[in-house]
C-alpha cells in the first residue's frame, strides 16, 4: 500500500508528530524544578512528579498499542476458522512470537519471522 | 583533545544495542519506500520524530490513508511512555540550563533513558565512583547522599547522586547521540535497500515483526498481558472501522482491560 496524501500533508504529519513528541520528552525535564518547588518537601522517588494513576495508565500503553498494531497486520479474518488460522502471515507471526519470547531480540525476531514466511510461501 | 571518560563509557555501553537498532532502522527505511514516502520525507521523520515504533506506525497509517488526526494521535500515544522517562531522568539534570535540557530532551529514547539511569544509580545513593569525576568546577562530590532530594538550592551544581552533573551529561550524550547517528544511517540504508528489493519478498512483513519483538517483552505479567491480548483482539475485530480508528479503539480497550486486570488482582 502506498499513501495517496500529497507531500504537504505528509510534512504536516511529520512536523506535528515531531513537535508533540519533543513536548512529551521535554515536559518533565523542563518543569521538574517548578513542580518540585511547588510541592515542597520532594521525596526520594525519581518518578514522584507523575501521579500513580497516570503511571498505571502509562504502564499499559505499550502492550495495548503494540498489540493493536501487530494483530491486524498478521490476522486476516476469513469466512472459515481454518481459513483464518492457515494464513501464512499468522503462522509465520506465531513462530516469530516464539522467537521474540525466547530471545527478546529484534534481529532474531525479524530473521525467524521472515524465514518462516518464505518457507511457508514455498510449502503452501 | 581530551575526550571525557564518561563520553567514551556511554559509547562503549551502547554498542551492543546497535544489534537491535540497526535492523529496526533499516526496516523503517524499507517500509518508508513501500509506503510511498520520498527519501527526504523518510529522513525527515527520523530526524524530527526520532522514535522507531511511532515512526513505523506513522508509515502504516499513512500507507492506509488513515485520517491525519488519527495518524498524529496514534504516534503521540505510542510516545506517551516518554513522559515517564522525562520525569524519571529529570532529577539527574535538574541544575542544567534550559537550553541544554531541550537538547537532552530531543535525544531522549527508551535506550538512552534505560542505560543512563542504570549507570547513574538510584537517586540518593552513592554511585561507584566514576573515574572522570575529578572535575574541580563541580562542587557536588562532598554532597551527603541523604540530603539531596529536599534542598537542591544549597548546592546548585550538585546532582542527586555523587556522580557530577558534567559526568552524567557526557555519558548521556555518548549513548544518545550514538543512537541518533546509527538511526539516521540505518534509515538511509533501508531507503537504498527498499528501492532495490522486489515486492514478492514480502519485506513489508518486517514491520509487524518489529512491533512483535517489542510487544512480547512488554507483556511481562498478567495485567500487561491482558492489555496486549485484549487490545490486539479488539483491534482485529474493529479493523473495518473508517479512518483506521480500529487501532485507537483496540489500544484504548486494551489499556482499560489492563487496569481492570490489575484491580482484579488486588
mmCIF file of C-alpha atoms in Angstrom:
data_model
loop_
_atom_site.group_PDB
_atom_site.id
_atom_site.type_symbol
_atom_site.label_atom_id
_atom_site.label_comp_id
_atom_site.label_asym_id
_atom_site.label_seq_id
_atom_site.Cartn_x
_atom_site.Cartn_y
_atom_site.Cartn_z
ATOM 1 C CA UNK A 1 0.000 0.000 0.000
ATOM 2 C CA UNK A 2 1.195 3.488 -0.739
ATOM 3 C CA UNK A 3 -0.077 6.758 0.591
ATOM 4 C CA UNK A 4 -2.151 8.959 -1.660
ATOM 5 C CA UNK A 5 -1.614 12.012 0.524
ATOM 6 C CA UNK A 6 0.101 14.983 -1.118
ATOM 7 C CA UNK A 7 3.603 15.905 0.033
ATOM 8 C CA UNK A 8 2.407 18.887 2.075
ATOM 9 C CA UNK A 9 0.047 16.697 4.119
ATOM 10 C CA UNK A 10 2.851 14.223 4.814
ATOM 11 C CA UNK A 11 5.065 17.087 6.011
ATOM 12 C CA UNK A 12 2.291 18.452 8.234
ATOM 13 C CA UNK A 13 2.018 14.993 9.824
ATOM 14 C CA UNK A 14 5.801 14.703 10.231
ATOM 15 C CA UNK A 15 6.152 18.132 11.842
ATOM 16 C CA UNK A 16 3.091 17.743 14.084
ATOM 17 C CA UNK A 17 4.330 14.414 15.432
ATOM 18 C CA UNK A 18 7.837 15.847 15.790
ATOM 19 C CA UNK A 19 6.723 18.867 17.797
ATOM 20 C CA UNK A 20 4.354 16.878 20.044
ATOM 21 C CA UNK A 21 6.959 14.180 20.659
ATOM 22 C CA UNK A 22 9.508 16.811 21.648
ATOM 23 C CA UNK A 23 6.952 18.354 24.016
ATOM 24 C CA UNK A 24 6.480 14.954 25.674
ATOM 25 C CA UNK A 25 10.235 14.438 26.040
ATOM 26 C CA UNK A 26 10.867 17.965 27.323
ATOM 27 C CA UNK A 27 7.839 18.105 29.657
ATOM 28 C CA UNK A 28 9.236 16.981 32.979
ATOM 29 C CA UNK A 29 12.819 17.923 32.215
ATOM 30 C CA UNK A 30 11.614 21.498 31.762
ATOM 31 C CA UNK A 31 9.118 21.561 34.601
ATOM 32 C CA UNK A 32 10.859 19.445 37.206
ATOM 33 C CA UNK A 33 12.213 22.271 39.357
ATOM 34 C CA UNK A 34 8.973 24.236 39.234
ATOM 35 C CA UNK A 35 6.935 21.189 40.210
ATOM 36 C CA UNK A 36 9.360 20.241 42.960
ATOM 37 C CA UNK A 37 9.366 23.718 44.436
ATOM 38 C CA UNK A 38 5.582 23.924 44.449
ATOM 39 C CA UNK A 39 5.026 20.552 46.055
ATOM 40 C CA UNK A 40 7.911 21.281 48.523
ATOM 41 C CA UNK A 41 9.474 18.509 50.521
ATOM 42 C CA UNK A 42 10.298 16.435 47.459
ATOM 43 C CA UNK A 43 10.652 12.763 48.119
ATOM 44 C CA UNK A 44 13.456 10.456 47.075
ATOM 45 C CA UNK A 45 11.241 8.987 44.423
ATOM 46 C CA UNK A 46 12.544 9.763 40.964
ATOM 47 C CA UNK A 47 9.093 9.398 39.426
ATOM 48 C CA UNK A 48 7.409 11.335 42.195
ATOM 49 C CA UNK A 49 6.207 14.011 39.813
ATOM 50 C CA UNK A 50 3.802 11.704 37.946
ATOM 51 C CA UNK A 51 0.702 10.694 39.815
ATOM 52 C CA UNK A 52 0.360 6.939 40.450
ATOM 53 C CA UNK A 53 -2.873 6.827 38.475
ATOM 54 C CA UNK A 54 -1.282 8.313 35.364
ATOM 55 C CA UNK A 55 1.675 5.988 35.775
ATOM 56 C CA UNK A 56 -0.667 2.986 35.939
ATOM 57 C CA UNK A 57 -2.273 4.019 32.649
ATOM 58 C CA UNK A 58 1.103 4.612 31.006
ATOM 59 C CA UNK A 59 2.152 1.097 32.022
ATOM 60 C CA UNK A 60 -0.485 -0.420 29.762
ATOM 61 C CA UNK A 61 0.055 1.841 26.761
ATOM 62 C CA UNK A 62 2.962 -0.129 25.228
ATOM 63 C CA UNK A 63 1.385 -3.622 25.269
ATOM 64 C CA UNK A 64 -2.068 -2.350 24.218
ATOM 65 C CA UNK A 65 -0.859 -0.129 21.363
ATOM 66 C CA UNK A 66 1.749 -2.565 20.080
ATOM 67 C CA UNK A 67 -0.750 -5.435 20.085
ATOM 68 C CA UNK A 68 -3.314 -3.251 18.304
ATOM 69 C CA UNK A 69 -0.667 -2.672 15.623
ATOM 70 C CA UNK A 70 0.550 -6.294 15.383
ATOM 71 C CA UNK A 71 -2.654 -8.331 15.464
ATOM 72 C CA UNK A 72 -4.466 -6.746 12.481
ATOM 73 C CA UNK A 73 -1.221 -6.915 10.475
ATOM 74 C CA UNK A 74 -0.904 -10.685 10.851
ATOM 75 C CA UNK A 75 -4.524 -11.812 11.365
ATOM 76 C CA UNK A 76 -6.885 -11.640 8.404
ATOM 77 C CA UNK A 77 -10.395 -12.783 9.273
ATOM 78 C CA UNK A 78 -11.632 -15.360 6.743
ATOM 79 C CA UNK A 79 -15.123 -16.902 6.459
ATOM 80 C CA UNK A 80 -13.865 -20.172 7.968
ATOM 81 C CA UNK A 81 -11.795 -20.762 11.109
ATOM 82 C CA UNK A 82 -9.392 -22.998 9.193
ATOM 83 C CA UNK A 83 -9.001 -20.355 6.528
ATOM 84 C CA UNK A 84 -8.183 -17.736 9.154
ATOM 85 C CA UNK A 85 -5.726 -19.921 11.028
ATOM 86 C CA UNK A 86 -3.915 -21.269 7.966
ATOM 87 C CA UNK A 87 -2.896 -17.803 6.775
ATOM 88 C CA UNK A 88 0.859 -17.843 6.181
ATOM 89 C CA UNK A 89 1.413 -14.461 7.869
ATOM 90 C CA UNK A 90 -0.379 -15.634 11.011
ATOM 91 C CA UNK A 91 1.663 -18.847 11.096
ATOM 92 C CA UNK A 92 4.944 -17.011 10.473
ATOM 93 C CA UNK A 93 3.939 -14.410 13.053
ATOM 94 C CA UNK A 94 3.301 -17.128 15.641
ATOM 95 C CA UNK A 95 6.734 -18.633 15.032
ATOM 96 C CA UNK A 96 8.279 -15.140 15.282
ATOM 97 C CA UNK A 97 6.415 -14.530 18.565
ATOM 98 C CA UNK A 98 8.041 -17.654 19.992
ATOM 99 C CA UNK A 99 11.431 -16.352 18.835
ATOM 100 C CA UNK A 100 10.727 -12.955 20.394
ATOM 101 C CA UNK A 101 9.777 -14.625 23.659
ATOM 102 C CA UNK A 102 12.908 -16.798 23.753
ATOM 103 C CA UNK A 103 15.438 -14.202 22.591
ATOM 104 C CA UNK A 104 13.896 -10.753 23.236
ATOM 105 C CA UNK A 105 15.896 -9.689 20.191
ATOM 106 C CA UNK A 106 14.575 -7.572 17.313
ATOM 107 C CA UNK A 107 17.136 -9.039 14.931
ATOM 108 C CA UNK A 108 16.265 -12.673 15.788
ATOM 109 C CA UNK A 109 12.526 -11.966 15.569
ATOM 110 C CA UNK A 110 12.857 -10.436 12.106
ATOM 111 C CA UNK A 111 15.149 -13.265 10.939
ATOM 112 C CA UNK A 112 12.951 -16.103 12.203
ATOM 113 C CA UNK A 113 9.718 -14.433 11.073
ATOM 114 C CA UNK A 114 10.901 -13.716 7.538
ATOM 115 C CA UNK A 115 12.470 -17.177 7.257
ATOM 116 C CA UNK A 116 9.185 -18.771 8.323
ATOM 117 C CA UNK A 117 7.208 -16.619 5.865
ATOM 118 C CA UNK A 118 9.433 -17.527 2.929
ATOM 119 C CA UNK A 119 9.397 -21.233 3.873
ATOM 120 C CA UNK A 120 5.589 -21.209 4.111
ATOM 121 C CA UNK A 121 5.242 -19.430 0.779
ATOM 122 C CA UNK A 122 7.259 -22.240 -0.816
ATOM 123 C CA UNK A 123 5.393 -25.011 1.034
ATOM 124 C CA UNK A 124 1.772 -23.860 0.970
ATOM 125 C CA UNK B 1 41.777 16.826 22.774
ATOM 126 C CA UNK B 2 40.779 15.076 25.926
ATOM 127 C CA UNK B 3 37.575 13.182 25.311
ATOM 128 C CA UNK B 4 35.827 12.853 28.668
ATOM 129 C CA UNK B 5 35.905 9.352 30.112
ATOM 130 C CA UNK B 6 32.153 9.230 30.578
ATOM 131 C CA UNK B 7 31.518 10.048 26.918
ATOM 132 C CA UNK B 8 33.583 7.030 25.958
ATOM 133 C CA UNK B 9 31.838 4.905 28.606
ATOM 134 C CA UNK B 10 28.470 5.836 27.124
ATOM 135 C CA UNK B 11 29.547 4.943 23.593
ATOM 136 C CA UNK B 12 31.013 1.645 24.821
ATOM 137 C CA UNK B 13 27.839 0.729 26.711
ATOM 138 C CA UNK B 14 25.514 1.456 23.788
ATOM 139 C CA UNK B 15 27.440 -0.565 21.185
ATOM 140 C CA UNK B 16 25.714 -3.923 21.876
ATOM 141 C CA UNK B 17 22.308 -2.272 21.428
ATOM 142 C CA UNK B 18 23.120 -1.481 17.801
ATOM 143 C CA UNK B 19 22.332 -5.141 17.068
ATOM 144 C CA UNK B 20 18.681 -4.342 17.684
ATOM 145 C CA UNK B 21 18.664 -0.719 16.471
ATOM 146 C CA UNK B 22 20.234 -1.249 13.047
ATOM 147 C CA UNK B 23 17.682 -3.779 11.703
ATOM 148 C CA UNK B 24 14.883 -1.640 13.204
ATOM 149 C CA UNK B 25 16.150 1.454 11.361
ATOM 150 C CA UNK B 26 16.687 -0.462 8.118
ATOM 151 C CA UNK B 27 13.147 -1.845 8.336
ATOM 152 C CA UNK B 28 11.880 1.697 8.759
ATOM 153 C CA UNK B 29 13.732 2.843 5.631
ATOM 154 C CA UNK B 30 12.401 -0.085 3.574
ATOM 155 C CA UNK B 31 8.867 0.452 4.876
ATOM 156 C CA UNK B 32 9.059 4.170 4.036
ATOM 157 C CA UNK B 33 9.753 3.317 0.398
ATOM 158 C CA UNK B 34 6.858 0.833 0.481
ATOM 159 C CA UNK B 35 4.533 3.458 1.921
ATOM 160 C CA UNK B 36 5.347 5.823 -0.925
ATOM 161 C CA UNK B 37 7.288 8.422 1.047
ATOM 162 C CA UNK B 38 10.141 10.286 -0.588
ATOM 163 C CA UNK B 39 13.642 9.823 0.798
ATOM 164 C CA UNK B 40 13.580 13.349 2.228
ATOM 165 C CA UNK B 41 10.244 12.718 3.981
ATOM 166 C CA UNK B 42 11.564 9.459 5.457
ATOM 167 C CA UNK B 43 14.733 11.093 6.765
ATOM 168 C CA UNK B 44 12.548 13.978 7.953
ATOM 169 C CA UNK B 45 10.562 11.547 10.101
ATOM 170 C CA UNK B 46 13.757 10.048 11.526
ATOM 171 C CA UNK B 47 15.195 13.494 12.312
ATOM 172 C CA UNK B 48 12.057 15.251 13.610
ATOM 173 C CA UNK B 49 10.469 12.332 15.441
ATOM 174 C CA UNK B 50 13.420 10.027 16.214
ATOM 175 C CA UNK B 51 11.242 7.305 17.770
ATOM 176 C CA UNK B 52 11.139 3.977 15.964
ATOM 177 C CA UNK B 53 7.792 2.475 16.927
ATOM 178 C CA UNK B 54 5.958 5.760 16.360
ATOM 179 C CA UNK B 55 7.672 6.227 13.003
ATOM 180 C CA UNK B 56 6.679 2.741 11.809
ATOM 181 C CA UNK B 57 3.095 3.227 12.953
ATOM 182 C CA UNK B 58 3.009 6.557 11.112
ATOM 183 C CA UNK B 59 4.094 4.812 7.911
ATOM 184 C CA UNK B 60 1.478 2.082 8.275
ATOM 185 C CA UNK B 61 -1.293 4.611 8.769
ATOM 186 C CA UNK B 62 -0.110 6.949 6.000
ATOM 187 C CA UNK B 63 0.021 3.978 3.618
ATOM 188 C CA UNK B 64 -3.555 3.072 4.611
ATOM 189 C CA UNK B 65 -4.582 6.719 4.085
ATOM 190 C CA UNK B 66 -5.853 6.989 7.649
ATOM 191 C CA UNK B 67 -7.230 10.377 8.690
ATOM 192 C CA UNK B 68 -4.465 12.851 9.607
ATOM 193 C CA UNK B 69 -5.624 13.314 13.251
ATOM 194 C CA UNK B 70 -5.645 9.523 13.679
ATOM 195 C CA UNK B 71 -2.064 9.290 12.387
ATOM 196 C CA UNK B 72 -0.830 12.059 14.693
ATOM 197 C CA UNK B 73 -2.783 10.845 17.721
ATOM 198 C CA UNK B 74 -1.529 7.274 17.310
ATOM 199 C CA UNK B 75 2.109 8.369 17.149
ATOM 200 C CA UNK B 76 1.644 10.619 20.184
ATOM 201 C CA UNK B 77 0.008 7.820 22.199
ATOM 202 C CA UNK B 78 2.898 5.495 21.350
ATOM 203 C CA UNK B 79 5.348 8.154 22.551
ATOM 204 C CA UNK B 80 3.458 8.928 25.770
ATOM 205 C CA UNK B 81 5.716 6.463 27.605
ATOM 206 C CA UNK B 82 8.423 9.092 27.248
ATOM 207 C CA UNK B 83 6.583 11.159 29.877
ATOM 208 C CA UNK B 84 7.841 8.576 32.352
ATOM 209 C CA UNK B 85 11.398 8.803 31.055
ATOM 210 C CA UNK B 86 11.294 12.590 31.181
ATOM 211 C CA UNK B 87 10.033 12.547 34.759
ATOM 212 C CA UNK B 88 12.428 9.836 35.806
ATOM 213 C CA UNK B 89 15.600 11.372 34.371
ATOM 214 C CA UNK B 90 14.748 15.000 35.231
ATOM 215 C CA UNK B 91 16.188 14.907 38.785
ATOM 216 C CA UNK B 92 19.596 13.940 37.399
ATOM 217 C CA UNK B 93 19.693 17.030 35.198
ATOM 218 C CA UNK B 94 17.811 19.465 37.430
ATOM 219 C CA UNK B 95 20.520 22.131 37.530
ATOM 220 C CA UNK B 96 21.197 22.146 33.808
ATOM 221 C CA UNK B 97 20.342 25.284 31.821
ATOM 222 C CA UNK B 98 17.044 25.231 29.968
ATOM 223 C CA UNK B 99 18.636 25.149 26.546
ATOM 224 C CA UNK B 100 20.785 22.159 27.478
ATOM 225 C CA UNK B 101 17.720 20.378 28.827
ATOM 226 C CA UNK B 102 15.999 20.927 25.490
ATOM 227 C CA UNK B 103 18.933 19.291 23.706
ATOM 228 C CA UNK B 104 18.854 16.337 26.125
ATOM 229 C CA UNK B 105 15.090 16.048 25.612
ATOM 230 C CA UNK B 106 15.426 15.889 21.848
ATOM 231 C CA UNK B 107 17.708 12.839 22.159
ATOM 232 C CA UNK B 108 15.592 11.039 24.789
ATOM 233 C CA UNK B 109 14.818 7.447 23.764
ATOM 234 C CA UNK B 110 14.000 4.181 25.552
ATOM 235 C CA UNK B 111 17.610 3.063 25.281
ATOM 236 C CA UNK B 112 19.224 6.371 26.262
ATOM 237 C CA UNK B 113 16.946 6.591 29.286
ATOM 238 C CA UNK B 114 17.438 2.994 30.407
ATOM 239 C CA UNK B 115 21.225 2.917 30.058
ATOM 240 C CA UNK B 116 21.752 6.324 31.672
ATOM 241 C CA UNK B 117 19.569 5.828 34.716
ATOM 242 C CA UNK B 118 21.116 2.383 35.277
ATOM 243 C CA UNK B 119 24.587 3.940 35.016
ATOM 244 C CA UNK B 120 23.886 6.860 37.361
ATOM 245 C CA UNK B 121 22.478 4.671 40.100
ATOM 246 C CA UNK B 122 19.342 5.299 42.156
ATOM 247 C CA UNK B 123 18.702 8.772 43.455
ATOM 248 C CA UNK B 124 20.178 9.412 46.850
ATOM 249 C CA UNK B 125 22.623 6.547 46.655
ATOM 250 C CA UNK B 126 26.352 6.664 46.228
ATOM 251 C CA UNK B 127 27.362 5.508 42.802
ATOM 252 C CA UNK B 128 30.565 3.615 42.260
ATOM 253 C CA UNK B 129 32.953 6.493 41.726
ATOM 254 C CA UNK B 130 33.183 7.485 38.115
ATOM 255 C CA UNK B 131 36.831 7.755 37.158
ATOM 256 C CA UNK B 132 36.318 11.007 35.316
ATOM 257 C CA UNK B 133 34.657 12.807 38.186
ATOM 258 C CA UNK B 134 37.664 14.915 39.227
ATOM 259 C CA UNK B 135 36.182 17.988 37.628
ATOM 260 C CA UNK B 136 37.118 20.767 40.034
ATOM 261 C CA UNK B 137 34.447 23.167 38.866
ATOM 262 C CA UNK B 138 31.763 20.798 40.056
ATOM 263 C CA UNK B 139 31.285 21.117 43.778
ATOM 264 C CA UNK B 140 28.878 18.258 44.256
ATOM 265 C CA UNK B 141 31.159 15.443 45.399
ATOM 266 C CA UNK B 142 31.118 16.042 49.095
ATOM 267 C CA UNK B 143 27.377 16.073 48.997
ATOM 268 C CA UNK B 144 25.776 13.885 51.600
ATOM 269 C CA UNK B 145 23.701 11.258 49.939
ATOM 270 C CA UNK B 146 20.773 11.812 52.253
ATOM 271 C CA UNK B 147 20.101 15.497 51.758
ATOM 272 C CA UNK B 148 19.874 15.625 48.025
ATOM 273 C CA UNK B 149 16.219 15.491 47.149
ATOM 274 C CA UNK B 150 14.988 18.136 49.549
ATOM 275 C CA UNK B 151 17.131 21.196 49.113
ATOM 276 C CA UNK B 152 18.827 21.479 45.796
ATOM 277 C CA UNK B 153 19.246 25.201 46.332
ATOM 278 C CA UNK B 154 22.093 24.673 48.788
ATOM 279 C CA UNK B 155 24.187 23.043 46.109
ATOM 280 C CA UNK B 156 23.121 24.449 42.800
ATOM 281 C CA UNK B 157 25.721 22.412 40.948
ATOM 282 C CA UNK B 158 25.217 19.138 42.681
ATOM 283 C CA UNK B 159 23.020 16.385 41.446
ATOM 284 C CA UNK B 160 21.158 13.719 43.299
ATOM 285 C CA UNK B 161 23.900 11.139 43.036
ATOM 286 C CA UNK B 162 27.569 11.577 43.769
ATOM 287 C CA UNK B 163 28.484 11.488 40.107
ATOM 288 C CA UNK B 164 28.929 15.026 38.828
ATOM 289 C CA UNK B 165 26.465 16.741 36.539
ATOM 290 C CA UNK B 166 29.130 17.048 33.837
ATOM 291 C CA UNK B 167 29.839 13.298 34.009
ATOM 292 C CA UNK B 168 26.174 12.481 33.741
ATOM 293 C CA UNK B 169 25.779 14.742 30.757
ATOM 294 C CA UNK B 170 28.786 13.301 28.932
ATOM 295 C CA UNK B 171 27.576 9.749 29.492
ATOM 296 C CA UNK B 172 24.078 10.596 28.302
ATOM 297 C CA UNK B 173 25.389 12.295 25.153
ATOM 298 C CA UNK B 174 27.681 9.348 24.440
ATOM 299 C CA UNK B 175 24.724 6.970 24.481
ATOM 300 C CA UNK B 176 22.035 9.181 22.971
ATOM 301 C CA UNK B 177 23.960 10.818 20.131
ATOM 302 C CA UNK B 178 25.435 7.454 19.072
ATOM 303 C CA UNK B 179 21.903 6.093 18.839
ATOM 304 C CA UNK B 180 20.836 9.101 16.790
ATOM 305 C CA UNK B 181 23.680 8.728 14.285
ATOM 306 C CA UNK B 182 23.093 4.972 13.873
ATOM 307 C CA UNK B 183 19.339 5.543 13.497
ATOM 308 C CA UNK B 184 19.833 8.072 10.696
ATOM 309 C CA UNK B 185 22.404 5.921 8.865
ATOM 310 C CA UNK B 186 20.150 2.852 9.196
ATOM 311 C CA UNK B 187 17.216 4.815 7.784
ATOM 312 C CA UNK B 188 19.250 5.777 4.722
ATOM 313 C CA UNK B 189 20.495 2.184 4.295
ATOM 314 C CA UNK B 190 16.883 0.985 4.371
ATOM 315 C CA UNK B 191 15.831 3.590 1.803
ATOM 316 C CA UNK B 192 18.564 2.405 -0.559
ATOM 317 C CA UNK B 193 17.715 -1.255 0.072
ATOM 318 C CA UNK B 194 13.982 -0.698 -0.182
ATOM 319 C CA UNK B 195 14.081 0.624 -3.712
ATOM 320 C CA UNK B 196 16.005 -2.429 -4.919
ATOM 321 C CA UNK B 197 14.005 -5.289 -3.404
ATOM 322 C CA UNK B 198 11.131 -6.922 -5.331
ATOM 323 C CA UNK B 199 7.720 -6.844 -3.664
ATOM 324 C CA UNK B 200 7.414 -10.656 -3.777
ATOM 325 C CA UNK B 201 9.962 -10.872 -0.941
ATOM 326 C CA UNK B 202 7.272 -9.572 1.406
ATOM 327 C CA UNK B 203 9.640 -7.200 3.225
ATOM 328 C CA UNK B 204 6.597 -5.226 4.435
ATOM 329 C CA UNK B 205 6.100 -8.119 6.879
ATOM 330 C CA UNK B 206 9.190 -6.928 8.782
ATOM 331 C CA UNK B 207 7.110 -4.034 10.166
ATOM 332 C CA UNK B 208 4.709 -6.162 12.280
ATOM 333 C CA UNK B 209 7.702 -8.334 13.213
ATOM 334 C CA UNK B 210 9.448 -5.340 14.771
ATOM 335 C CA UNK B 211 6.296 -4.464 16.706
ATOM 336 C CA UNK B 212 6.049 -8.114 17.775
ATOM 337 C CA UNK B 213 9.646 -8.041 19.036
ATOM 338 C CA UNK B 214 8.721 -5.016 21.183
ATOM 339 C CA UNK B 215 5.319 -6.380 22.249
ATOM 340 C CA UNK B 216 6.391 -9.735 23.670
ATOM 341 C CA UNK B 217 8.745 -8.364 26.359
ATOM 342 C CA UNK B 218 6.164 -5.654 27.176
ATOM 343 C CA UNK B 219 3.728 -8.386 28.256
ATOM 344 C CA UNK B 220 5.542 -9.325 31.450
ATOM 345 C CA UNK B 221 2.736 -10.052 33.924
ATOM 346 C CA UNK B 222 -0.996 -10.789 33.986
ATOM 347 C CA UNK B 223 -2.276 -7.180 33.653
ATOM 348 C CA UNK B 224 0.146 -6.204 30.851
ATOM 349 C CA UNK B 225 -0.572 -9.477 29.019
ATOM 350 C CA UNK B 226 -4.300 -8.825 29.381
ATOM 351 C CA UNK B 227 -3.820 -5.328 27.961
ATOM 352 C CA UNK B 228 -1.957 -6.779 24.973
ATOM 353 C CA UNK B 229 -4.291 -9.671 24.191
ATOM 354 C CA UNK B 230 -7.495 -7.656 24.606
ATOM 355 C CA UNK B 231 -6.061 -4.691 22.690
ATOM 356 C CA UNK B 232 -4.996 -6.939 19.827
ATOM 357 C CA UNK B 233 -8.241 -8.907 19.587
ATOM 358 C CA UNK B 234 -10.388 -5.765 19.702
ATOM 359 C CA UNK B 235 -8.195 -4.140 17.042
ATOM 360 C CA UNK B 236 -8.745 -7.135 14.736
ATOM 361 C CA UNK B 237 -12.498 -7.042 15.340
ATOM 362 C CA UNK B 238 -12.569 -3.270 14.758
ATOM 363 C CA UNK B 239 -10.254 -3.353 11.719
ATOM 364 C CA UNK B 240 -13.137 -2.395 9.426
ATOM 365 C CA UNK B 241 -13.817 0.939 11.139
ATOM 366 C CA UNK B 242 -13.287 4.011 8.965
ATOM 367 C CA UNK B 243 -10.219 6.304 9.294
ATOM 368 C CA UNK B 244 -8.301 3.385 10.808
ATOM 369 C CA UNK B 245 -9.944 4.092 14.138
ATOM 370 C CA UNK B 246 -9.805 0.358 14.966
ATOM 371 C CA UNK B 247 -6.249 0.844 16.136
ATOM 372 C CA UNK B 248 -7.175 3.516 18.668
ATOM 373 C CA UNK B 249 -10.274 1.608 19.799
ATOM 374 C CA UNK B 250 -8.206 -1.553 20.318
ATOM 375 C CA UNK B 251 -5.487 0.313 22.204
ATOM 376 C CA UNK B 252 -7.990 2.118 24.444
ATOM 377 C CA UNK B 253 -9.926 -1.038 25.333
ATOM 378 C CA UNK B 254 -6.605 -2.831 25.922
ATOM 379 C CA UNK B 255 -5.423 -0.173 28.384
ATOM 380 C CA UNK B 256 -8.747 -0.363 30.255
ATOM 381 C CA UNK B 257 -8.516 -4.175 30.341
ATOM 382 C CA UNK B 258 -5.020 -3.901 31.826
ATOM 383 C CA UNK B 259 -6.259 -1.536 34.547
ATOM 384 C CA UNK B 260 -9.185 -3.871 35.327
ATOM 385 C CA UNK B 261 -6.887 -6.899 35.497
ATOM 386 C CA UNK B 262 -4.626 -5.001 37.890
ATOM 387 C CA UNK B 263 -7.556 -4.088 40.114
ATOM 388 C CA UNK B 264 -8.807 -7.683 39.994
ATOM 389 C CA UNK B 265 -5.543 -8.959 41.396
ATOM 390 C CA UNK B 266 -5.643 -6.726 44.436
#
